[in-house]
Short mmCIF file of C-alpha atoms and ligand atoms in Angstrom, two decimals:
data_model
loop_
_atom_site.label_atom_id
_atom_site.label_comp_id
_atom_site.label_asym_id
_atom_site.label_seq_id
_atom_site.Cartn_x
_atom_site.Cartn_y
_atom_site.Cartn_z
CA UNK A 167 24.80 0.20 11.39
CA UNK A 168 22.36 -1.60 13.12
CA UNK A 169 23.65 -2.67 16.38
CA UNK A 170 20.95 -3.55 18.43
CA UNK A 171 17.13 -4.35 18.90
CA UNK A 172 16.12 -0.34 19.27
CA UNK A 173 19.21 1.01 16.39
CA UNK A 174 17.14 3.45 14.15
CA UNK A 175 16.96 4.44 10.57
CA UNK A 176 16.90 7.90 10.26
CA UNK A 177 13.95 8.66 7.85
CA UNK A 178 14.58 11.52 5.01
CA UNK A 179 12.13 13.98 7.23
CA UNK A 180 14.39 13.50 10.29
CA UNK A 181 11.96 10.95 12.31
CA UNK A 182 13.65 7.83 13.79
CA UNK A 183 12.15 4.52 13.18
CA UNK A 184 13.38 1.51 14.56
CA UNK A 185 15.02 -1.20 12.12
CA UNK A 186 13.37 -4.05 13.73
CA UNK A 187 9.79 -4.57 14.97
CA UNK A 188 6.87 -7.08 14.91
CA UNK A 189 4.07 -7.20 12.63
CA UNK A 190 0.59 -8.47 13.60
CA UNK A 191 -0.94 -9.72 9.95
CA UNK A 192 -3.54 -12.25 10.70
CA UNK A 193 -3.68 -11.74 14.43
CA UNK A 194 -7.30 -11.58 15.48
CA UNK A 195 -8.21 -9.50 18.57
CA UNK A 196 -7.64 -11.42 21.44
CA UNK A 197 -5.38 -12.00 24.23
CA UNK A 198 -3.06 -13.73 22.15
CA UNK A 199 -2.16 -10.58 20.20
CA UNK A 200 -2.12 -8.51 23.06
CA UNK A 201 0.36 -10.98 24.91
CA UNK A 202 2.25 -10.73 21.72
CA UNK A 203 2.28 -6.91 21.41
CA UNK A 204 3.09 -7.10 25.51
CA UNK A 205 6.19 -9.70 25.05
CA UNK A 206 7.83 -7.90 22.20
CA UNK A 207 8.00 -4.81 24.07
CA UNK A 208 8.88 -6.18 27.21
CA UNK A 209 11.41 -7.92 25.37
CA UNK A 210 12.73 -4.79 23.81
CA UNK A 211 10.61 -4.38 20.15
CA UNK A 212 9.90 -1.05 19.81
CA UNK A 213 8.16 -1.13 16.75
CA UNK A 214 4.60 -2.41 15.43
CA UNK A 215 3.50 -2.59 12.41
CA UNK A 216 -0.70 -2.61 11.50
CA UNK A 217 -3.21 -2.27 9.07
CA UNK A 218 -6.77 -1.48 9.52
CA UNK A 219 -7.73 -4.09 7.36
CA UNK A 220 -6.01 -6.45 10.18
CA UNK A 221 -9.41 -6.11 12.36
CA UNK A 222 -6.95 -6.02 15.33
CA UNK A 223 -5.79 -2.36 16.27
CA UNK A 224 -7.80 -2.09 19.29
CA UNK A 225 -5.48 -5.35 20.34
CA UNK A 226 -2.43 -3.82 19.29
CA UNK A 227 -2.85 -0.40 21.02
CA UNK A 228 -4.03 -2.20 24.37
CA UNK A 229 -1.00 -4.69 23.66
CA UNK A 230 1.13 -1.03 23.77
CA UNK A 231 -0.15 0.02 26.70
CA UNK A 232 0.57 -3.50 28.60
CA UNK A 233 3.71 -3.46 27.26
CA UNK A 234 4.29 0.15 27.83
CA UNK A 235 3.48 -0.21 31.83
CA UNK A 236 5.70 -3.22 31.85
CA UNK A 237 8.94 -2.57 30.67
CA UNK A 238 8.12 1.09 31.86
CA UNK A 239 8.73 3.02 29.15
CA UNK A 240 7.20 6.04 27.90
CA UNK A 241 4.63 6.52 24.83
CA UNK A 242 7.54 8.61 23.09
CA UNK A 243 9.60 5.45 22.60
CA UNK A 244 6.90 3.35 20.52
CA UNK A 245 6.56 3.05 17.15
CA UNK A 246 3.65 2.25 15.51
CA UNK A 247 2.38 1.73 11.87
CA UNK A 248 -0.86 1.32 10.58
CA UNK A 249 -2.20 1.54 6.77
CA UNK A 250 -5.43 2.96 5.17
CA UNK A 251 -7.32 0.14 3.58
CA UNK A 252 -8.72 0.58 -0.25
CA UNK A 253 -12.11 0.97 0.27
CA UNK A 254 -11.29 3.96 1.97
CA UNK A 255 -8.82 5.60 -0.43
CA UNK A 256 -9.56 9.31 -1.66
CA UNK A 257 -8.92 12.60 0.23
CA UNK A 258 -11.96 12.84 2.72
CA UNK A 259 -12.52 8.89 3.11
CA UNK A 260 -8.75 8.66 3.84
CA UNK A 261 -8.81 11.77 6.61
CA UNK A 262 -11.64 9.87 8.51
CA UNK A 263 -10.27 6.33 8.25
CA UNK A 264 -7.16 7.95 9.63
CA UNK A 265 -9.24 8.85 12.68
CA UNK A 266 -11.22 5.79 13.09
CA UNK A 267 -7.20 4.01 12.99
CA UNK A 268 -6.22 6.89 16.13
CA UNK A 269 -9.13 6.63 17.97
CA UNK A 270 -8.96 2.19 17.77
CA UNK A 271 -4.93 2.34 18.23
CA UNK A 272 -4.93 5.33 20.65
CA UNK A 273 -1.47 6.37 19.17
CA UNK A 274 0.03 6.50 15.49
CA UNK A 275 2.88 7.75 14.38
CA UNK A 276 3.85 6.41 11.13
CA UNK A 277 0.43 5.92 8.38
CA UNK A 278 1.10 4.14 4.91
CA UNK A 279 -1.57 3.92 1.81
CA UNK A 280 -1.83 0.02 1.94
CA UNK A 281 -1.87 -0.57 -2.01
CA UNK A 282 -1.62 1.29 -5.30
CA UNK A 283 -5.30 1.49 -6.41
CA UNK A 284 -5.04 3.03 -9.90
CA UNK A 285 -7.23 6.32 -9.90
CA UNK A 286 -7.14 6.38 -5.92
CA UNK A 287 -3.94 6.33 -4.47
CA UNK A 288 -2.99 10.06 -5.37
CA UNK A 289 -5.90 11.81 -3.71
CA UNK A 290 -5.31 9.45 -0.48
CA UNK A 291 -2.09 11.02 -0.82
CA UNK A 292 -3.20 14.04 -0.49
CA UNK A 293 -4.73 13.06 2.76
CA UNK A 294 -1.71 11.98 4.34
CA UNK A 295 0.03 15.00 3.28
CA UNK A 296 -2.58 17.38 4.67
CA UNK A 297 -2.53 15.04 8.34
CA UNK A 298 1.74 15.38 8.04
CA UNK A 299 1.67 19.24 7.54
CA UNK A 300 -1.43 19.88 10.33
CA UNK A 301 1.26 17.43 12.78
CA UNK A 302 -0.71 14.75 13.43
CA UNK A 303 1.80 12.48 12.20
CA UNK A 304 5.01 11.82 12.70
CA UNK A 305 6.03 10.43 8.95
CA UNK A 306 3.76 8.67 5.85
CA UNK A 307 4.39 6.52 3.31
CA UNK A 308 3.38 3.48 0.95
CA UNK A 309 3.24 -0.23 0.68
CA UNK A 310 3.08 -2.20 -2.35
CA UNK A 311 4.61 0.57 -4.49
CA UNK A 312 6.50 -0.55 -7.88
CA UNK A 313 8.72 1.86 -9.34
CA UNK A 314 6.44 3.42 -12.03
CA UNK A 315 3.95 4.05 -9.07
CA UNK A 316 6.37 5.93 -6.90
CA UNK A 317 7.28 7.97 -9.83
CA UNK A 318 3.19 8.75 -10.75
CA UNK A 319 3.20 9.96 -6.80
CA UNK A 320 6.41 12.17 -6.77
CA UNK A 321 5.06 13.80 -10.18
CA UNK A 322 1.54 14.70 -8.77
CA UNK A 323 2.20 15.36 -5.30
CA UNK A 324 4.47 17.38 -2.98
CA UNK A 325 5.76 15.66 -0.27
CA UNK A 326 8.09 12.16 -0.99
CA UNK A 327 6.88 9.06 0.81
CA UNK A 328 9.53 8.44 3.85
CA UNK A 329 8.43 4.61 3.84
CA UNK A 330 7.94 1.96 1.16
CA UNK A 331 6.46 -1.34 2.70
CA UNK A 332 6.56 -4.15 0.65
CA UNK A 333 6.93 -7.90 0.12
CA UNK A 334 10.67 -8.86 0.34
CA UNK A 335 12.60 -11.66 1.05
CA UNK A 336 15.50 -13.81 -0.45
CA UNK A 337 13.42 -15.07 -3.15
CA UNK A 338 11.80 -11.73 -3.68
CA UNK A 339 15.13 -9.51 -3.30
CA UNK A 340 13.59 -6.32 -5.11
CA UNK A 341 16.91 -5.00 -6.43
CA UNK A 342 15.92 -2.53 -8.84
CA UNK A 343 13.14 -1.14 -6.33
CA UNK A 344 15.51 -0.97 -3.29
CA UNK A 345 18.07 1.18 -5.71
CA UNK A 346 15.57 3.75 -6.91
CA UNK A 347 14.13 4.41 -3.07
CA UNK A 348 17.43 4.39 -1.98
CA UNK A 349 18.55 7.34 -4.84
CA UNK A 350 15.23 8.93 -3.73
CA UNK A 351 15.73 8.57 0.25
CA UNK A 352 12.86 6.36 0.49
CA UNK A 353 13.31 3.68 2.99
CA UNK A 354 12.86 0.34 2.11
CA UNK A 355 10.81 -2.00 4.84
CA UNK A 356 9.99 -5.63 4.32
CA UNK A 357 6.89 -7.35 4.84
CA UNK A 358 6.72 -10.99 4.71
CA UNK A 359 10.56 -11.37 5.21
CA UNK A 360 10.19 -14.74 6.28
CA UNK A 361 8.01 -15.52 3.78
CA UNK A 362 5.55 -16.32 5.91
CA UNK A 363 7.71 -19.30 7.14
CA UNK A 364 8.30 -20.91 3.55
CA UNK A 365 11.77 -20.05 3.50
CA UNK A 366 13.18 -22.06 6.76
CA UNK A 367 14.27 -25.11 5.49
CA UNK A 368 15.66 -23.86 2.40
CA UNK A 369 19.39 -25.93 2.13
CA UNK A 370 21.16 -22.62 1.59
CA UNK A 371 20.16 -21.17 4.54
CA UNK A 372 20.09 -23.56 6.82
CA UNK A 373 23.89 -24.51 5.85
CA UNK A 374 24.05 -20.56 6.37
CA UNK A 375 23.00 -20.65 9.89
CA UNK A 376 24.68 -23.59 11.31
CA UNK A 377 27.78 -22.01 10.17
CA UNK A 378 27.19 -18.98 12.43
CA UNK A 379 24.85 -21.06 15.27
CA UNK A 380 21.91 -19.36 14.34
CA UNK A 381 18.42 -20.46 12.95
CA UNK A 382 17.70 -19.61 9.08
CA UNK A 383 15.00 -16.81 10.50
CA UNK A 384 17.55 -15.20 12.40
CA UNK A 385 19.92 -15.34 8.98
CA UNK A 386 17.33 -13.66 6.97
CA UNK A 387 16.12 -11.20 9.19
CA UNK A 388 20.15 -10.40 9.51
CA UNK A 389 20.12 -10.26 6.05
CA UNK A 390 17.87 -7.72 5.30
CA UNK A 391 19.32 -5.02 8.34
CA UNK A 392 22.56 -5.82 6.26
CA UNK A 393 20.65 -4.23 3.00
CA UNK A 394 19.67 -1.62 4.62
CA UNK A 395 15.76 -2.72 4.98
CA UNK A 396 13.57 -2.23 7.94
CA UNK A 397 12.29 -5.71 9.05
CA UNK A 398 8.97 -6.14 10.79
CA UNK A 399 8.62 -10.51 11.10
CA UNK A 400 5.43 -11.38 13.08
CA UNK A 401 5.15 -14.41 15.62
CA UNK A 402 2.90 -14.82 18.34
CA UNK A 403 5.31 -17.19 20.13
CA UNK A 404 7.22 -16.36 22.90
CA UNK A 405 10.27 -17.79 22.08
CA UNK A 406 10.38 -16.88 18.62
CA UNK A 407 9.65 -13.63 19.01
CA UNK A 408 13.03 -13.72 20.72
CA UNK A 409 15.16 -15.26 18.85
CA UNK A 410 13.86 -13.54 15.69
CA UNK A 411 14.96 -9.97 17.66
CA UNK A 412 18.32 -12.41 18.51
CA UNK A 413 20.08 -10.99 15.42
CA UNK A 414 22.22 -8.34 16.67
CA UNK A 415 25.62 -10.48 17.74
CA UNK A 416 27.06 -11.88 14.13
CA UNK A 417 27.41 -10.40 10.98
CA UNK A 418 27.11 -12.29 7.24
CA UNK A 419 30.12 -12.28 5.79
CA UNK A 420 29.79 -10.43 1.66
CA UNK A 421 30.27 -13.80 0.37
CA UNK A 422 27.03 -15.37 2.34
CA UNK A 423 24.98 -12.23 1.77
CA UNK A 424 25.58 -12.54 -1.74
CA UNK A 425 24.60 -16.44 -2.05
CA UNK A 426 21.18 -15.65 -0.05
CA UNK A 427 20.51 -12.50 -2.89
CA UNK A 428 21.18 -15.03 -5.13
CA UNK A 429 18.17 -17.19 -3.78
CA UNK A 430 16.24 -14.50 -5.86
CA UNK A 431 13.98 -15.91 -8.26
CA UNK A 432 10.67 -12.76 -8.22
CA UNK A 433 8.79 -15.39 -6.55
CA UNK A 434 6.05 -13.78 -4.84
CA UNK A 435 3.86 -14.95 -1.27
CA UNK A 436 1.08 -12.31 -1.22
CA UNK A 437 -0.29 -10.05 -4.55
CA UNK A 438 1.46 -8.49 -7.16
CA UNK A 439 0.69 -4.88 -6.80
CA UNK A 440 0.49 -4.57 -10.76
CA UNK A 441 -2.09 -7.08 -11.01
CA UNK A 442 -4.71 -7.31 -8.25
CA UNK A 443 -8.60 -7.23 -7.66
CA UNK A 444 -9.01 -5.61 -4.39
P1 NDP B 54 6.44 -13.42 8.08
O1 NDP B 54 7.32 -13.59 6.90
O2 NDP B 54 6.81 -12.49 9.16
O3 NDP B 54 6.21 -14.90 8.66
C1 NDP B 54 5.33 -15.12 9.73
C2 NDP B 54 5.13 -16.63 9.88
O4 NDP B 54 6.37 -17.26 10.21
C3 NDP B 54 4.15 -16.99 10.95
O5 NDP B 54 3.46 -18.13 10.55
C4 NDP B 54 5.04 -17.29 12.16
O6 NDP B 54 4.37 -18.23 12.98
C5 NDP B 54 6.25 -17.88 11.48
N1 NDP B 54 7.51 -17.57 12.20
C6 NDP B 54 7.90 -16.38 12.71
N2 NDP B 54 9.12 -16.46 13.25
C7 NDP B 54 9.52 -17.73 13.11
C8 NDP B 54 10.68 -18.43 13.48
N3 NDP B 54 11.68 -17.82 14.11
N4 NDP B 54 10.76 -19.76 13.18
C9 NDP B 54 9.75 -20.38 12.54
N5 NDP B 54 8.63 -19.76 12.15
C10 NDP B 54 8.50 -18.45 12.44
O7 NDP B 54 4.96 -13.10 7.50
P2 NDP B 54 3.91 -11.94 7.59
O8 NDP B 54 3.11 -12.06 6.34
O9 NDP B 54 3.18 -11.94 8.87
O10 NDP B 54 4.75 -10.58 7.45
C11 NDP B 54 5.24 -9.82 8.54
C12 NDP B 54 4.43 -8.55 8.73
O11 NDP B 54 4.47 -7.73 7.56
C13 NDP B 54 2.92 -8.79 8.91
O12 NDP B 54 2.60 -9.32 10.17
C14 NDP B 54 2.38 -7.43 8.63
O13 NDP B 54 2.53 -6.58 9.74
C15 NDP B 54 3.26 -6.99 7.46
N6 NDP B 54 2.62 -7.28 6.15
C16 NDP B 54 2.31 -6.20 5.33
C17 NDP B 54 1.73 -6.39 4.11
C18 NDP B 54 1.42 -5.21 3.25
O14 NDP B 54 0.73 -5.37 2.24
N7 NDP B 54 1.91 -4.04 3.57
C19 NDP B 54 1.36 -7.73 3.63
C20 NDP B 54 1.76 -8.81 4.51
C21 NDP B 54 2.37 -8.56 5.72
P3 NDP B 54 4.08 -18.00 14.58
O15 NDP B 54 3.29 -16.74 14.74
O16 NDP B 54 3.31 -19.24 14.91
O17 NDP B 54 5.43 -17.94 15.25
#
């Protein structure tokens, strides 16, 4: 059970990945994202989650290495994600983007194939198989993957993603998905799980929270460590970067979990990797 900021999920390859960290979508290079990357490590984060196609991993590994001197910590206890964009999807375009990602972040330890590009994603694949086996990465995965995609992947290829990143939240609860990656020890992580901020005032869940004295971010973000999913919300504020880490001293009872699952209606924020242009 998830018990505190720096609990792990165990990964089906044996790597540990924190439960909780930030993500950094839409965070331009700057000292604001570097202060953010800082303050959620000083604060205890120990996970960050990237994408080359943010434009900000030079940020984010400088933002480490802040945060790293700061709270004193070692390398070792950092996680960090990025994702190969789809431009550069296919075996050799995928090994070198993985380098460009290394040499920007100065670390990686966890490297995801951003989307399901029909026709691409299975040599990228490949890729990230051959940088797993040569060790120069502690665990890969996907984002975006439906069902029918993950099954195309396990068919062609050897290795069984540890991670599946995608958008989920309580009006996005992914049922079906989370019980097939769950029967195939792929763990579940949610992007988006505040839906980008949409959600807050929802009725439900603010009734939710004042009856446990916490805000409705802190009630979903509780929500989905109760499910089982790793959470990754992104703020570059101070004091929400706090509280949304502030979920580790109440617990939903079944009855509240189930009336936030049933906030489900397949709504979507972002794309819906079966239908997108890009
Ligand atoms: P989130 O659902 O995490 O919401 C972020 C928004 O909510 C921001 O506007 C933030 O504003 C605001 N916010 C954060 N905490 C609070 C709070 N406690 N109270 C009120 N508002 C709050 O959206 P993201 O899309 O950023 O998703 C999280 C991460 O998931 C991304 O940063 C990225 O790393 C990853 N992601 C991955 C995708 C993929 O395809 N694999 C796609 C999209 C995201 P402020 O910063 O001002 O606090």
């Amino acid at each position: 059970m998830t018990t505190h900021l720096q609990a792990k999920a165990t990964l089906h390859n044996g790597v540990k990945m924190p439960w909780f960290g930030i993500g950094v979508f839409k965070v331009e290079e700057g000292a604001e994202l570097v202060n953010a990357v800082k303050t959620a490590l000083v604060h205890g984060y120990r996970s960050v989650d990237t994408a080359a196609i943010y434009g900000n991993e030079e940020g984010v590994g400088e933002g480490i290495r802040q945060g790293l001197q700061e709270a004193g910590l070692k390398r070792e206890d950092i996680f960090v994600t990025s994702k190969v964009w789809n431009a550069d999807l296919g075996y050799e375009e995928t090994l070198k983007a993985f380098d460009m990602s290394l040499e920007k972040l100065g670390l990686d330890y966890l490297y995801l194939i951003h989307w399901p590009v029909e026709g691409k994603y299975i040599d990228a694949w490949r890729a990230l198989e051959t940088l797993y086996r040569n060790g120069r990465i502690k665990a890969i995965g996907v984002s975006n993957f439906q069902i029918h995609h993950l099954k195309h992947l396990m068919k062609e290829t050897d290795i069984k993603p540890m991670i599946n990143q995608v958008e989920y939240h309580p009006r996005l609860t992914q049922k079906e998905l989370q019980a097939f990656c769950a029967e195939q020890g792929i763990q579940l992580e949610a992007w988006s799980p505040l839906m980008q901020g949409q959600l807050l005032d929802h009725p439900v869940l603010q009734e939710i929270a004042q009856k446990y004295g916490k805000s409705a971010a802190q009630v979903i973000l509780r929500w989905d460590l109760q499910n089982g999913v790793i959470t990754i919300p992104k703020s570059t504020k101070k004091h929400r970067i706090e509280e949304n880490a502030n979920v580790f001293d109440f617990e939903l009872s079944a009855e509240d979990m189930k009336r936030i699952d049933d906030l489900n209606e397949n709504l979507r924020v972002g794309p819906d990797p079966d239908n997108f242009d890009f």
